[in-house]
């Protein structure tokens, strides 16, 4: 989860408030480009806590889920799960 630790921290500071972020916003938060699969594959944004999905673990451990995704517009909405 190291690459996405900053995203985890960012969402944790939101105190449960939902947030719409562009892919560019997320890249600025994590300080690195998102992988190509973020734009190409809807499954990248699945709320899946498997070991090889460190990006999903970052938002899920912060208590969030992806509630909306538009890959063409490159935006994702995170909403609180707990």
PDB file of N, CA, C and O in Angstrom:
ATOM      1  N   UNK A   1       0.831  -1.199   0.000  1.00  0.00           N
ATOM      2  CA  UNK A   1       0.000   0.000   0.000  1.00  0.00           C
ATOM      3  C   UNK A   1       0.867   1.250   0.000  1.00  0.00           C
ATOM      4  O   UNK A   1       0.355   2.343  -0.081  1.00  0.00           O
ATOM      5  N   UNK A   2       2.159   1.085   0.048  1.00  0.00           N
ATOM      6  CA  UNK A   2       3.061   2.230   0.184  1.00  0.00           C
ATOM      7  C   UNK A   2       2.834   3.296  -0.882  1.00  0.00           C
ATOM      8  O   UNK A   2       2.796   4.483  -0.572  1.00  0.00           O
ATOM      9  N   UNK A   3       2.681   2.893  -2.138  1.00  0.00           N
ATOM     10  CA  UNK A   3       2.485   3.864  -3.223  1.00  0.00           C
ATOM     11  C   UNK A   3       1.229   4.699  -2.986  1.00  0.00           C
ATOM     12  O   UNK A   3       1.179   5.873  -3.344  1.00  0.00           O
ATOM     13  N   UNK A   4       0.218   4.100  -2.376  1.00  0.00           N
ATOM     14  CA  UNK A   4      -1.065   4.769  -2.201  1.00  0.00           C
ATOM     15  C   UNK A   4      -1.298   5.236  -0.756  1.00  0.00           C
ATOM     16  O   UNK A   4      -2.412   5.624  -0.407  1.00  0.00           O
ATOM     17  N   UNK A   5      -0.253   5.239   0.052  1.00  0.00           N
ATOM     18  CA  UNK A   5      -0.384   5.665   1.456  1.00  0.00           C
ATOM     19  C   UNK A   5      -0.883   7.104   1.561  1.00  0.00           C
ATOM     20  O   UNK A   5      -1.677   7.430   2.443  1.00  0.00           O
ATOM     21  N   UNK A   6      -0.434   7.956   0.667  1.00  0.00           N
ATOM     22  CA  UNK A   6      -0.871   9.358   0.708  1.00  0.00           C
ATOM     23  C   UNK A   6      -2.366   9.486   0.390  1.00  0.00           C
ATOM     24  O   UNK A   6      -3.049  10.347   0.942  1.00  0.00           O
ATOM     25  N   UNK A   7      -2.880   8.626  -0.485  1.00  0.00           N
ATOM     26  CA  UNK A   7      -4.317   8.630  -0.767  1.00  0.00           C
ATOM     27  C   UNK A   7      -5.081   8.185   0.471  1.00  0.00           C
ATOM     28  O   UNK A   7      -6.108   8.774   0.825  1.00  0.00           O
ATOM     29  N   UNK A   8      -4.590   7.168   1.137  1.00  0.00           N
ATOM     30  CA  UNK A   8      -5.199   6.710   2.393  1.00  0.00           C
ATOM     31  C   UNK A   8      -5.241   7.860   3.395  1.00  0.00           C
ATOM     32  O   UNK A   8      -6.282   8.140   3.998  1.00  0.00           O
ATOM     33  N   UNK A   9      -4.133   8.548   3.569  1.00  0.00           N
ATOM     34  CA  UNK A   9      -4.070   9.668   4.518  1.00  0.00           C
ATOM     35  C   UNK A   9      -5.025  10.786   4.118  1.00  0.00           C
ATOM     36  O   UNK A   9      -5.722  11.348   4.965  1.00  0.00           O
ATOM     37  N   UNK A  10      -5.049  11.101   2.842  1.00  0.00           N
ATOM     38  CA  UNK A  10      -5.927  12.160   2.347  1.00  0.00           C
ATOM     39  C   UNK A  10      -7.391  11.848   2.665  1.00  0.00           C
ATOM     40  O   UNK A  10      -8.113  12.695   3.197  1.00  0.00           O
ATOM     41  N   UNK A  11      -7.815  10.642   2.340  1.00  0.00           N
ATOM     42  CA  UNK A  11      -9.210  10.269   2.595  1.00  0.00           C
ATOM     43  C   UNK A  11      -9.502  10.179   4.090  1.00  0.00           C
ATOM     44  O   UNK A  11     -10.586  10.562   4.528  1.00  0.00           O
ATOM     45  N   UNK A  12      -8.550   9.717   4.867  1.00  0.00           N
ATOM     46  CA  UNK A  12      -8.749   9.634   6.324  1.00  0.00           C
ATOM     47  C   UNK A  12      -9.013  11.011   6.920  1.00  0.00           C
ATOM     48  O   UNK A  12      -9.797  11.147   7.865  1.00  0.00           O
ATOM     49  N   UNK A  13      -8.383  12.028   6.375  1.00  0.00           N
ATOM     50  CA  UNK A  13      -8.577  13.404   6.870  1.00  0.00           C
ATOM     51  C   UNK A  13      -9.921  13.994   6.453  1.00  0.00           C
ATOM     52  O   UNK A  13     -10.305  15.052   6.954  1.00  0.00           O
ATOM     53  N   UNK A  14     -10.633  13.337   5.557  1.00  0.00           N
ATOM     54  CA  UNK A  14     -11.923  13.851   5.087  1.00  0.00           C
ATOM     55  C   UNK A  14     -13.036  13.683   6.118  1.00  0.00           C
ATOM     56  O   UNK A  14     -14.120  14.236   5.958  1.00  0.00           O
ATOM     57  N   UNK A  15     -12.789  12.897   7.152  1.00  0.00           N
ATOM     58  CA  UNK A  15     -13.774  12.705   8.232  1.00  0.00           C
ATOM     59  C   UNK A  15     -15.140  12.251   7.719  1.00  0.00           C
ATOM     60  O   UNK A  15     -16.172  12.715   8.176  1.00  0.00           O
ATOM     61  N   UNK A  16     -15.125  11.367   6.732  1.00  0.00           N
ATOM     62  CA  UNK A  16     -16.369  10.790   6.239  1.00  0.00           C
ATOM     63  C   UNK A  16     -17.047  11.567   5.140  1.00  0.00           C
ATOM     64  O   UNK A  16     -18.036  11.097   4.579  1.00  0.00           O
ATOM     65  N   UNK A  17     -16.536  12.741   4.808  1.00  0.00           N
ATOM     66  CA  UNK A  17     -17.160  13.520   3.731  1.00  0.00           C
ATOM     67  C   UNK A  17     -16.809  12.889   2.385  1.00  0.00           C
ATOM     68  O   UNK A  17     -15.664  12.537   2.150  1.00  0.00           O
ATOM     69  N   UNK A  18     -17.781  12.760   1.499  1.00  0.00           N
ATOM     70  CA  UNK A  18     -17.491  12.222   0.162  1.00  0.00           C
ATOM     71  C   UNK A  18     -16.607  13.197  -0.605  1.00  0.00           C
ATOM     72  O   UNK A  18     -16.562  14.392  -0.289  1.00  0.00           O
ATOM     73  N   UNK A  19     -15.928  12.666  -1.606  1.00  0.00           N
ATOM     74  CA  UNK A  19     -15.057  13.529  -2.410  1.00  0.00           C
ATOM     75  C   UNK A  19     -14.967  13.011  -3.832  1.00  0.00           C
ATOM     76  O   UNK A  19     -14.789  11.816  -4.058  1.00  0.00           O
ATOM     77  N   UNK A  20     -15.087  13.940  -4.779  1.00  0.00           N
ATOM     78  CA  UNK A  20     -14.898  13.647  -6.194  1.00  0.00           C
ATOM     79  C   UNK A  20     -13.487  14.107  -6.548  1.00  0.00           C
ATOM     80  O   UNK A  20     -13.137  15.265  -6.318  1.00  0.00           O
ATOM     81  N   UNK A  21     -12.696  13.191  -7.073  1.00  0.00           N
ATOM     82  CA  UNK A  21     -11.327  13.506  -7.465  1.00  0.00           C
ATOM     83  C   UNK A  21     -11.114  13.148  -8.926  1.00  0.00           C
ATOM     84  O   UNK A  21     -11.625  12.133  -9.401  1.00  0.00           O
ATOM     85  N   UNK A  22     -10.338  13.954  -9.605  1.00  0.00           N
ATOM     86  CA  UNK A  22      -9.926  13.590 -10.952  1.00  0.00           C
ATOM     87  C   UNK A  22      -8.734  12.632 -10.824  1.00  0.00           C
ATOM     88  O   UNK A  22      -8.083  12.568  -9.779  1.00  0.00           O
ATOM     89  N   UNK A  23      -8.445  11.925 -11.895  1.00  0.00           N
ATOM     90  CA  UNK A  23      -7.266  11.063 -11.882  1.00  0.00           C
ATOM     91  C   UNK A  23      -6.023  11.918 -11.624  1.00  0.00           C
ATOM     92  O   UNK A  23      -5.106  11.510 -10.911  1.00  0.00           O
ATOM     93  N   UNK A  24      -6.008  13.126 -12.187  1.00  0.00           N
ATOM     94  CA  UNK A  24      -4.874  14.036 -11.985  1.00  0.00           C
ATOM     95  C   UNK A  24      -4.750  14.423 -10.513  1.00  0.00           C
ATOM     96  O   UNK A  24      -3.641  14.500  -9.973  1.00  0.00           O
ATOM     97  N   UNK A  25      -5.886  14.668  -9.847  1.00  0.00           N
ATOM     98  CA  UNK A  25      -5.856  14.968  -8.411  1.00  0.00           C
ATOM     99  C   UNK A  25      -5.196  13.829  -7.640  1.00  0.00           C
ATOM    100  O   UNK A  25      -4.363  14.056  -6.762  1.00  0.00           O
ATOM    101  N   UNK A  26      -5.600  12.610  -7.974  1.00  0.00           N
ATOM    102  CA  UNK A  26      -5.051  11.438  -7.281  1.00  0.00           C
ATOM    103  C   UNK A  26      -3.558  11.323  -7.539  1.00  0.00           C
ATOM    104  O   UNK A  26      -2.780  11.051  -6.620  1.00  0.00           O
ATOM    105  N   UNK A  27      -3.149  11.580  -8.763  1.00  0.00           N
ATOM    106  CA  UNK A  27      -1.722  11.531  -9.083  1.00  0.00           C
ATOM    107  C   UNK A  27      -0.942  12.578  -8.292  1.00  0.00           C
ATOM    108  O   UNK A  27       0.171  12.313  -7.828  1.00  0.00           O
ATOM    109  N   UNK A  28      -1.520  13.749  -8.107  1.00  0.00           N
ATOM    110  CA  UNK A  28      -0.866  14.778  -7.295  1.00  0.00           C
ATOM    111  C   UNK A  28      -0.781  14.342  -5.837  1.00  0.00           C
ATOM    112  O   UNK A  28       0.221  14.572  -5.174  1.00  0.00           O
ATOM    113  N   UNK A  29      -1.832  13.713  -5.345  1.00  0.00           N
ATOM    114  CA  UNK A  29      -1.849  13.251  -3.957  1.00  0.00           C
ATOM    115  C   UNK A  29      -0.785  12.190  -3.731  1.00  0.00           C
ATOM    116  O   UNK A  29      -0.040  12.245  -2.746  1.00  0.00           O
ATOM    117  N   UNK A  30      -0.689  11.213  -4.647  1.00  0.00           N
ATOM    118  CA  UNK A  30       0.260  10.108  -4.445  1.00  0.00           C
ATOM    119  C   UNK A  30       1.660  10.432  -4.962  1.00  0.00           C
ATOM    120  O   UNK A  30       2.612   9.711  -4.679  1.00  0.00           O
ATOM    121  N   UNK A  31       1.774  11.513  -5.737  1.00  0.00           N
ATOM    122  CA  UNK A  31       3.083  11.926  -6.227  1.00  0.00           C
ATOM    123  C   UNK A  31       3.640  11.072  -7.350  1.00  0.00           C
ATOM    124  O   UNK A  31       4.835  11.105  -7.623  1.00  0.00           O
ATOM    125  N   UNK A  32       2.768  10.304  -8.001  1.00  0.00           N
ATOM    126  CA  UNK A  32       3.173   9.415  -9.099  1.00  0.00           C
ATOM    127  C   UNK A  32       2.013   9.274 -10.058  1.00  0.00           C
ATOM    128  O   UNK A  32       0.854   9.450  -9.677  1.00  0.00           O
ATOM    129  N   UNK A  33       2.308   8.917 -11.302  1.00  0.00           N
ATOM    130  CA  UNK A  33       1.197   8.669 -12.237  1.00  0.00           C
ATOM    131  C   UNK A  33       0.453   7.380 -11.883  1.00  0.00           C
ATOM    132  O   UNK A  33       1.057   6.431 -11.361  1.00  0.00           O
ATOM    133  N   UNK A  34      -0.824   7.388 -12.141  1.00  0.00           N
ATOM    134  CA  UNK A  34      -1.600   6.159 -12.020  1.00  0.00           C
ATOM    135  C   UNK A  34      -1.187   5.215 -13.140  1.00  0.00           C
ATOM    136  O   UNK A  34      -0.781   5.665 -14.218  1.00  0.00           O
ATOM    137  N   UNK A  35      -1.312   3.920 -12.925  1.00  0.00           N
ATOM    138  CA  UNK A  35      -0.986   2.989 -14.007  1.00  0.00           C
ATOM    139  C   UNK A  35      -2.010   3.101 -15.142  1.00  0.00           C
ATOM    140  O   UNK A  35      -3.127   3.581 -14.940  1.00  0.00           O
ATOM    141  N   UNK A  36      -1.608   2.661 -16.312  1.00  0.00           N
ATOM    142  CA  UNK A  36      -2.508   2.687 -17.472  1.00  0.00           C
ATOM    143  C   UNK A  36      -3.824   1.967 -17.189  1.00  0.00           C
ATOM    144  O   UNK A  36      -4.872   2.343 -17.700  1.00  0.00           O
ATOM    145  N   UNK A  37      -3.762   0.933 -16.391  1.00  0.00           N
ATOM    146  CA  UNK A  37      -4.961   0.149 -16.093  1.00  0.00           C
ATOM    147  C   UNK A  37      -6.047   0.985 -15.411  1.00  0.00           C
ATOM    148  O   UNK A  37      -7.224   0.655 -15.497  1.00  0.00           O
ATOM    149  N   UNK A  38      -5.684   2.084 -14.763  1.00  0.00           N
ATOM    150  CA  UNK A  38      -6.690   2.949 -14.125  1.00  0.00           C
ATOM    151  C   UNK A  38      -7.622   3.557 -15.162  1.00  0.00           C
ATOM    152  O   UNK A  38      -8.811   3.738 -14.906  1.00  0.00           O
ATOM    153  N   UNK A  39      -7.089   3.857 -16.335  1.00  0.00           N
ATOM    154  CA  UNK A  39      -7.911   4.419 -17.408  1.00  0.00           C
ATOM    155  C   UNK A  39      -8.557   3.351 -18.271  1.00  0.00           C
ATOM    156  O   UNK A  39      -9.647   3.534 -18.786  1.00  0.00           O
ATOM    157  N   UNK A  40      -7.876   2.232 -18.405  1.00  0.00           N
ATOM    158  CA  UNK A  40      -8.334   1.196 -19.331  1.00  0.00           C
ATOM    159  C   UNK A  40      -9.314   0.193 -18.734  1.00  0.00           C
ATOM    160  O   UNK A  40     -10.157  -0.340 -19.437  1.00  0.00           O
ATOM    161  N   UNK A  41      -9.185  -0.087 -17.442  1.00  0.00           N
ATOM    162  CA  UNK A  41      -9.953  -1.189 -16.849  1.00  0.00           C
ATOM    163  C   UNK A  41     -10.781  -0.723 -15.655  1.00  0.00           C
ATOM    164  O   UNK A  41     -10.238  -0.271 -14.651  1.00  0.00           O
ATOM    165  N   UNK A  42     -12.072  -0.868 -15.792  1.00  0.00           N
ATOM    166  CA  UNK A  42     -12.983  -0.533 -14.698  1.00  0.00           C
ATOM    167  C   UNK A  42     -12.615  -1.297 -13.423  1.00  0.00           C
ATOM    168  O   UNK A  42     -12.765  -0.794 -12.317  1.00  0.00           O
ATOM    169  N   UNK A  43     -12.109  -2.503 -13.609  1.00  0.00           N
ATOM    170  CA  UNK A  43     -11.787  -3.347 -12.455  1.00  0.00           C
ATOM    171  C   UNK A  43     -10.692  -2.743 -11.567  1.00  0.00           C
ATOM    172  O   UNK A  43     -10.613  -3.081 -10.388  1.00  0.00           O
ATOM    173  N   UNK A  44      -9.879  -1.841 -12.103  1.00  0.00           N
ATOM    174  CA  UNK A  44      -8.870  -1.177 -11.272  1.00  0.00           C
ATOM    175  C   UNK A  44      -9.543  -0.475 -10.098  1.00  0.00           C
ATOM    176  O   UNK A  44      -8.991  -0.418  -9.002  1.00  0.00           O
ATOM    177  N   UNK A  45     -10.736   0.050 -10.327  1.00  0.00           N
ATOM    178  CA  UNK A  45     -11.444   0.835  -9.321  1.00  0.00           C
ATOM    179  C   UNK A  45     -12.418   0.010  -8.479  1.00  0.00           C
ATOM    180  O   UNK A  45     -13.194   0.564  -7.706  1.00  0.00           O
ATOM    181  N   UNK A  46     -12.369  -1.310  -8.624  1.00  0.00           N
ATOM    182  CA  UNK A  46     -13.246  -2.179  -7.832  1.00  0.00           C
ATOM    183  C   UNK A  46     -12.898  -2.046  -6.347  1.00  0.00           C
ATOM    184  O   UNK A  46     -11.744  -1.871  -5.977  1.00  0.00           O
ATOM    185  N   UNK A  47     -13.905  -2.132  -5.541  1.00  0.00           N
ATOM    186  CA  UNK A  47     -13.713  -2.102  -4.090  1.00  0.00           C
ATOM    187  C   UNK A  47     -13.333  -3.506  -3.638  1.00  0.00           C
ATOM    188  O   UNK A  47     -14.127  -4.238  -3.067  1.00  0.00           O
ATOM    189  N   UNK A  48     -12.098  -3.849  -3.918  1.00  0.00           N
ATOM    190  CA  UNK A  48     -11.589  -5.205  -3.740  1.00  0.00           C
ATOM    191  C   UNK A  48     -10.379  -5.159  -2.824  1.00  0.00           C
ATOM    192  O   UNK A  48      -9.378  -4.526  -3.144  1.00  0.00           O
ATOM    193  N   UNK A  49     -10.461  -5.834  -1.714  1.00  0.00           N
ATOM    194  CA  UNK A  49      -9.420  -5.769  -0.683  1.00  0.00           C
ATOM    195  C   UNK A  49      -8.387  -6.889  -0.824  1.00  0.00           C
ATOM    196  O   UNK A  49      -7.742  -7.252   0.148  1.00  0.00           O
ATOM    197  N   UNK A  50      -8.205  -7.428  -2.008  1.00  0.00           N
ATOM    198  CA  UNK A  50      -7.230  -8.500  -2.199  1.00  0.00           C
ATOM    199  C   UNK A  50      -5.814  -7.954  -2.053  1.00  0.00           C
ATOM    200  O   UNK A  50      -5.559  -6.771  -2.269  1.00  0.00           O
ATOM    201  N   UNK A  51      -4.884  -8.848  -1.719  1.00  0.00           N
ATOM    202  CA  UNK A  51      -3.500  -8.455  -1.473  1.00  0.00           C
ATOM    203  C   UNK A  51      -2.863  -7.691  -2.626  1.00  0.00           C
ATOM    204  O   UNK A  51      -2.094  -6.772  -2.408  1.00  0.00           O
ATOM    205  N   UNK A  52      -3.142  -8.064  -3.847  1.00  0.00           N
ATOM    206  CA  UNK A  52      -2.488  -7.428  -4.982  1.00  0.00           C
ATOM    207  C   UNK A  52      -3.182  -6.142  -5.436  1.00  0.00           C
ATOM    208  O   UNK A  52      -2.806  -5.565  -6.440  1.00  0.00           O
ATOM    209  N   UNK A  53      -4.150  -5.667  -4.686  1.00  0.00           N
ATOM    210  CA  UNK A  53      -4.844  -4.425  -5.019  1.00  0.00           C
ATOM    211  C   UNK A  53      -4.566  -3.371  -3.944  1.00  0.00           C
ATOM    212  O   UNK A  53      -5.459  -2.935  -3.236  1.00  0.00           O
ATOM    213  N   UNK A  54      -3.309  -2.959  -3.868  1.00  0.00           N
ATOM    214  CA  UNK A  54      -2.919  -2.004  -2.827  1.00  0.00           C
ATOM    215  C   UNK A  54      -3.648  -0.675  -2.973  1.00  0.00           C
ATOM    216  O   UNK A  54      -3.915  -0.001  -1.974  1.00  0.00           O
ATOM    217  N   UNK A  55      -3.991  -0.294  -4.191  1.00  0.00           N
ATOM    218  CA  UNK A  55      -4.722   0.951  -4.401  1.00  0.00           C
ATOM    219  C   UNK A  55      -6.105   0.870  -3.745  1.00  0.00           C
ATOM    220  O   UNK A  55      -6.522   1.803  -3.056  1.00  0.00           O
ATOM    221  N   UNK A  56      -6.807  -0.236  -3.927  1.00  0.00           N
ATOM    222  CA  UNK A  56      -8.137  -0.389  -3.328  1.00  0.00           C
ATOM    223  C   UNK A  56      -8.043  -0.483  -1.805  1.00  0.00           C
ATOM    224  O   UNK A  56      -8.881   0.070  -1.096  1.00  0.00           O
ATOM    225  N   UNK A  57      -7.028  -1.170  -1.317  1.00  0.00           N
ATOM    226  CA  UNK A  57      -6.847  -1.252   0.135  1.00  0.00           C
ATOM    227  C   UNK A  57      -6.660   0.139   0.740  1.00  0.00           C
ATOM    228  O   UNK A  57      -7.116   0.406   1.849  1.00  0.00           O
ATOM    229  N   UNK A  58      -6.011   1.034   0.004  1.00  0.00           N
ATOM    230  CA  UNK A  58      -5.775   2.393   0.513  1.00  0.00           C
ATOM    231  C   UNK A  58      -7.083   3.106   0.817  1.00  0.00           C
ATOM    232  O   UNK A  58      -7.245   3.678   1.900  1.00  0.00           O
ATOM    233  N   UNK A  59      -8.036   3.082  -0.128  1.00  0.00           N
ATOM    234  CA  UNK A  59      -9.288   3.784   0.168  1.00  0.00           C
ATOM    235  C   UNK A  59     -10.173   2.973   1.092  1.00  0.00           C
ATOM    236  O   UNK A  59     -10.885   3.537   1.923  1.00  0.00           O
ATOM    237  N   UNK A  60     -10.132   1.647   1.013  1.00  0.00           N
ATOM    238  CA  UNK A  60     -10.997   0.844   1.868  1.00  0.00           C
ATOM    239  C   UNK A  60     -10.558   0.910   3.339  1.00  0.00           C
ATOM    240  O   UNK A  60     -11.399   0.996   4.232  1.00  0.00           O
ATOM    241  N   UNK A  61      -9.248   0.910   3.592  1.00  0.00           N
ATOM    242  CA  UNK A  61      -8.768   1.021   4.980  1.00  0.00           C
ATOM    243  C   UNK A  61      -9.050   2.401   5.564  1.00  0.00           C
ATOM    244  O   UNK A  61      -9.103   2.564   6.773  1.00  0.00           O
ATOM    245  N   UNK A  62      -9.233   3.388   4.692  1.00  0.00           N
ATOM    246  CA  UNK A  62      -9.618   4.721   5.158  1.00  0.00           C
ATOM    247  C   UNK A  62     -11.128   4.803   5.392  1.00  0.00           C
ATOM    248  O   UNK A  62     -11.630   5.823   5.843  1.00  0.00           O
ATOM    249  N   UNK A  63     -11.844   3.708   5.089  1.00  0.00           N
ATOM    250  CA  UNK A  63     -13.290   3.664   5.302  1.00  0.00           C
ATOM    251  C   UNK A  63     -14.092   4.194   4.128  1.00  0.00           C
ATOM    252  O   UNK A  63     -15.234   4.604   4.294  1.00  0.00           O
ATOM    253  N   UNK A  64     -13.506   4.161   2.944  1.00  0.00           N
ATOM    254  CA  UNK A  64     -14.185   4.664   1.747  1.00  0.00           C
ATOM    255  C   UNK A  64     -14.361   3.568   0.711  1.00  0.00           C
ATOM    256  O   UNK A  64     -13.724   2.524   0.767  1.00  0.00           O
ATOM    257  N   UNK A  65     -15.233   3.854  -0.235  1.00  0.00           N
ATOM    258  CA  UNK A  65     -15.435   2.985  -1.384  1.00  0.00           C
ATOM    259  C   UNK A  65     -15.583   3.873  -2.609  1.00  0.00           C
ATOM    260  O   UNK A  65     -15.925   5.057  -2.493  1.00  0.00           O
ATOM    261  N   UNK A  66     -15.317   3.307  -3.775  1.00  0.00           N
ATOM    262  CA  UNK A  66     -15.577   4.021  -5.019  1.00  0.00           C
ATOM    263  C   UNK A  66     -17.071   3.892  -5.286  1.00  0.00           C
ATOM    264  O   UNK A  66     -17.598   2.794  -5.462  1.00  0.00           O
ATOM    265  N   UNK A  67     -17.754   5.023  -5.290  1.00  0.00           N
ATOM    266  CA  UNK A  67     -19.196   5.034  -5.493  1.00  0.00           C
ATOM    267  C   UNK A  67     -19.559   5.419  -6.928  1.00  0.00           C
ATOM    268  O   UNK A  67     -20.659   5.114  -7.385  1.00  0.00           O
ATOM    269  N   UNK A  68     -18.641   6.086  -7.618  1.00  0.00           N
ATOM    270  CA  UNK A  68     -18.900   6.534  -8.981  1.00  0.00           C
ATOM    271  C   UNK A  68     -17.571   6.617  -9.718  1.00  0.00           C
ATOM    272  O   UNK A  68     -16.566   7.044  -9.144  1.00  0.00           O
ATOM    273  N   UNK A  69     -17.588   6.227 -10.966  1.00  0.00           N
ATOM    274  CA  UNK A  69     -16.397   6.282 -11.795  1.00  0.00           C
ATOM    275  C   UNK A  69     -16.780   6.653 -13.218  1.00  0.00           C
ATOM    276  O   UNK A  69     -17.729   6.098 -13.777  1.00  0.00           O
ATOM    277  N   UNK A  70     -16.061   7.594 -13.792  1.00  0.00           N
ATOM    278  CA  UNK A  70     -16.203   7.921 -15.205  1.00  0.00           C
ATOM    279  C   UNK A  70     -14.794   7.916 -15.794  1.00  0.00           C
ATOM    280  O   UNK A  70     -14.031   8.861 -15.588  1.00  0.00           O
ATOM    281  N   UNK A  71     -14.460   6.838 -16.480  1.00  0.00           N
ATOM    282  CA  UNK A  71     -13.106   6.712 -17.030  1.00  0.00           C
ATOM    283  C   UNK A  71     -12.862   7.673 -18.185  1.00  0.00           C
ATOM    284  O   UNK A  71     -11.735   8.077 -18.415  1.00  0.00           O
ATOM    285  N   UNK A  72     -13.903   8.036 -18.919  1.00  0.00           N
ATOM    286  CA  UNK A  72     -13.721   9.004 -20.012  1.00  0.00           C
ATOM    287  C   UNK A  72     -13.392  10.392 -19.466  1.00  0.00           C
ATOM    288  O   UNK A  72     -12.512  11.077 -19.971  1.00  0.00           O
ATOM    289  N   UNK A  73     -14.131  10.798 -18.452  1.00  0.00           N
ATOM    290  CA  UNK A  73     -13.891  12.106 -17.820  1.00  0.00           C
ATOM    291  C   UNK A  73     -12.753  12.048 -16.798  1.00  0.00           C
ATOM    292  O   UNK A  73     -12.326  13.081 -16.291  1.00  0.00           O
ATOM    293  N   UNK A  74     -12.345  10.835 -16.472  1.00  0.00           N
ATOM    294  CA  UNK A  74     -11.260  10.590 -15.507  1.00  0.00           C
ATOM    295  C   UNK A  74     -11.565  11.205 -14.140  1.00  0.00           C
ATOM    296  O   UNK A  74     -10.797  11.979 -13.584  1.00  0.00           O
ATOM    297  N   UNK A  75     -12.732  10.803 -13.609  1.00  0.00           N
ATOM    298  CA  UNK A  75     -13.129  11.231 -12.264  1.00  0.00           C
ATOM    299  C   UNK A  75     -13.635  10.028 -11.478  1.00  0.00           C
ATOM    300  O   UNK A  75     -14.185   9.077 -12.040  1.00  0.00           O
ATOM    301  N   UNK A  76     -13.424  10.100 -10.180  1.00  0.00           N
ATOM    302  CA  UNK A  76     -13.879   9.041  -9.280  1.00  0.00           C
ATOM    303  C   UNK A  76     -14.430   9.705  -8.015  1.00  0.00           C
ATOM    304  O   UNK A  76     -13.890  10.702  -7.538  1.00  0.00           O
ATOM    305  N   UNK A  77     -15.537   9.164  -7.538  1.00  0.00           N
ATOM    306  CA  UNK A  77     -16.143   9.690  -6.303  1.00  0.00           C
ATOM    307  C   UNK A  77     -15.975   8.643  -5.212  1.00  0.00           C
ATOM    308  O   UNK A  77     -16.381   7.486  -5.365  1.00  0.00           O
ATOM    309  N   UNK A  78     -15.392   9.074  -4.111  1.00  0.00           N
ATOM    310  CA  UNK A  78     -15.230   8.232  -2.939  1.00  0.00           C
ATOM    311  C   UNK A  78     -16.282   8.603  -1.915  1.00  0.00           C
ATOM    312  O   UNK A  78     -16.511   9.792  -1.642  1.00  0.00           O
ATOM    313  N   UNK A  79     -16.942   7.583  -1.348  1.00  0.00           N
ATOM    314  CA  UNK A  79     -17.932   7.797  -0.303  1.00  0.00           C
ATOM    315  C   UNK A  79     -17.604   6.920   0.888  1.00  0.00           C
ATOM    316  O   UNK A  79     -17.058   5.829   0.740  1.00  0.00           O
ATOM    317  N   UNK A  80     -17.981   7.372   2.044  1.00  0.00           N
ATOM    318  CA  UNK A  80     -17.692   6.677   3.301  1.00  0.00           C
ATOM    319  C   UNK A  80     -18.469   5.357   3.373  1.00  0.00           C
ATOM    320  O   UNK A  80     -19.632   5.296   2.981  1.00  0.00           O
ATOM    321  N   UNK A  81     -17.834   4.315   3.900  1.00  0.00           N
ATOM    322  CA  UNK A  81     -18.512   3.034   4.069  1.00  0.00           C
ATOM    323  C   UNK A  81     -18.875   2.740   5.500  1.00  0.00           C
ATOM    324  O   UNK A  81     -19.725   1.917   5.759  1.00  0.00           O
ATOM    325  N   UNK A  82     -18.230   3.383   6.437  1.00  0.00           N
ATOM    326  CA  UNK A  82     -18.518   3.101   7.854  1.00  0.00           C
ATOM    327  C   UNK A  82     -18.688   4.353   8.643  1.00  0.00           C
ATOM    328  O   UNK A  82     -18.386   5.416   8.277  1.00  0.00           O
TER     329      UNK A  82
END
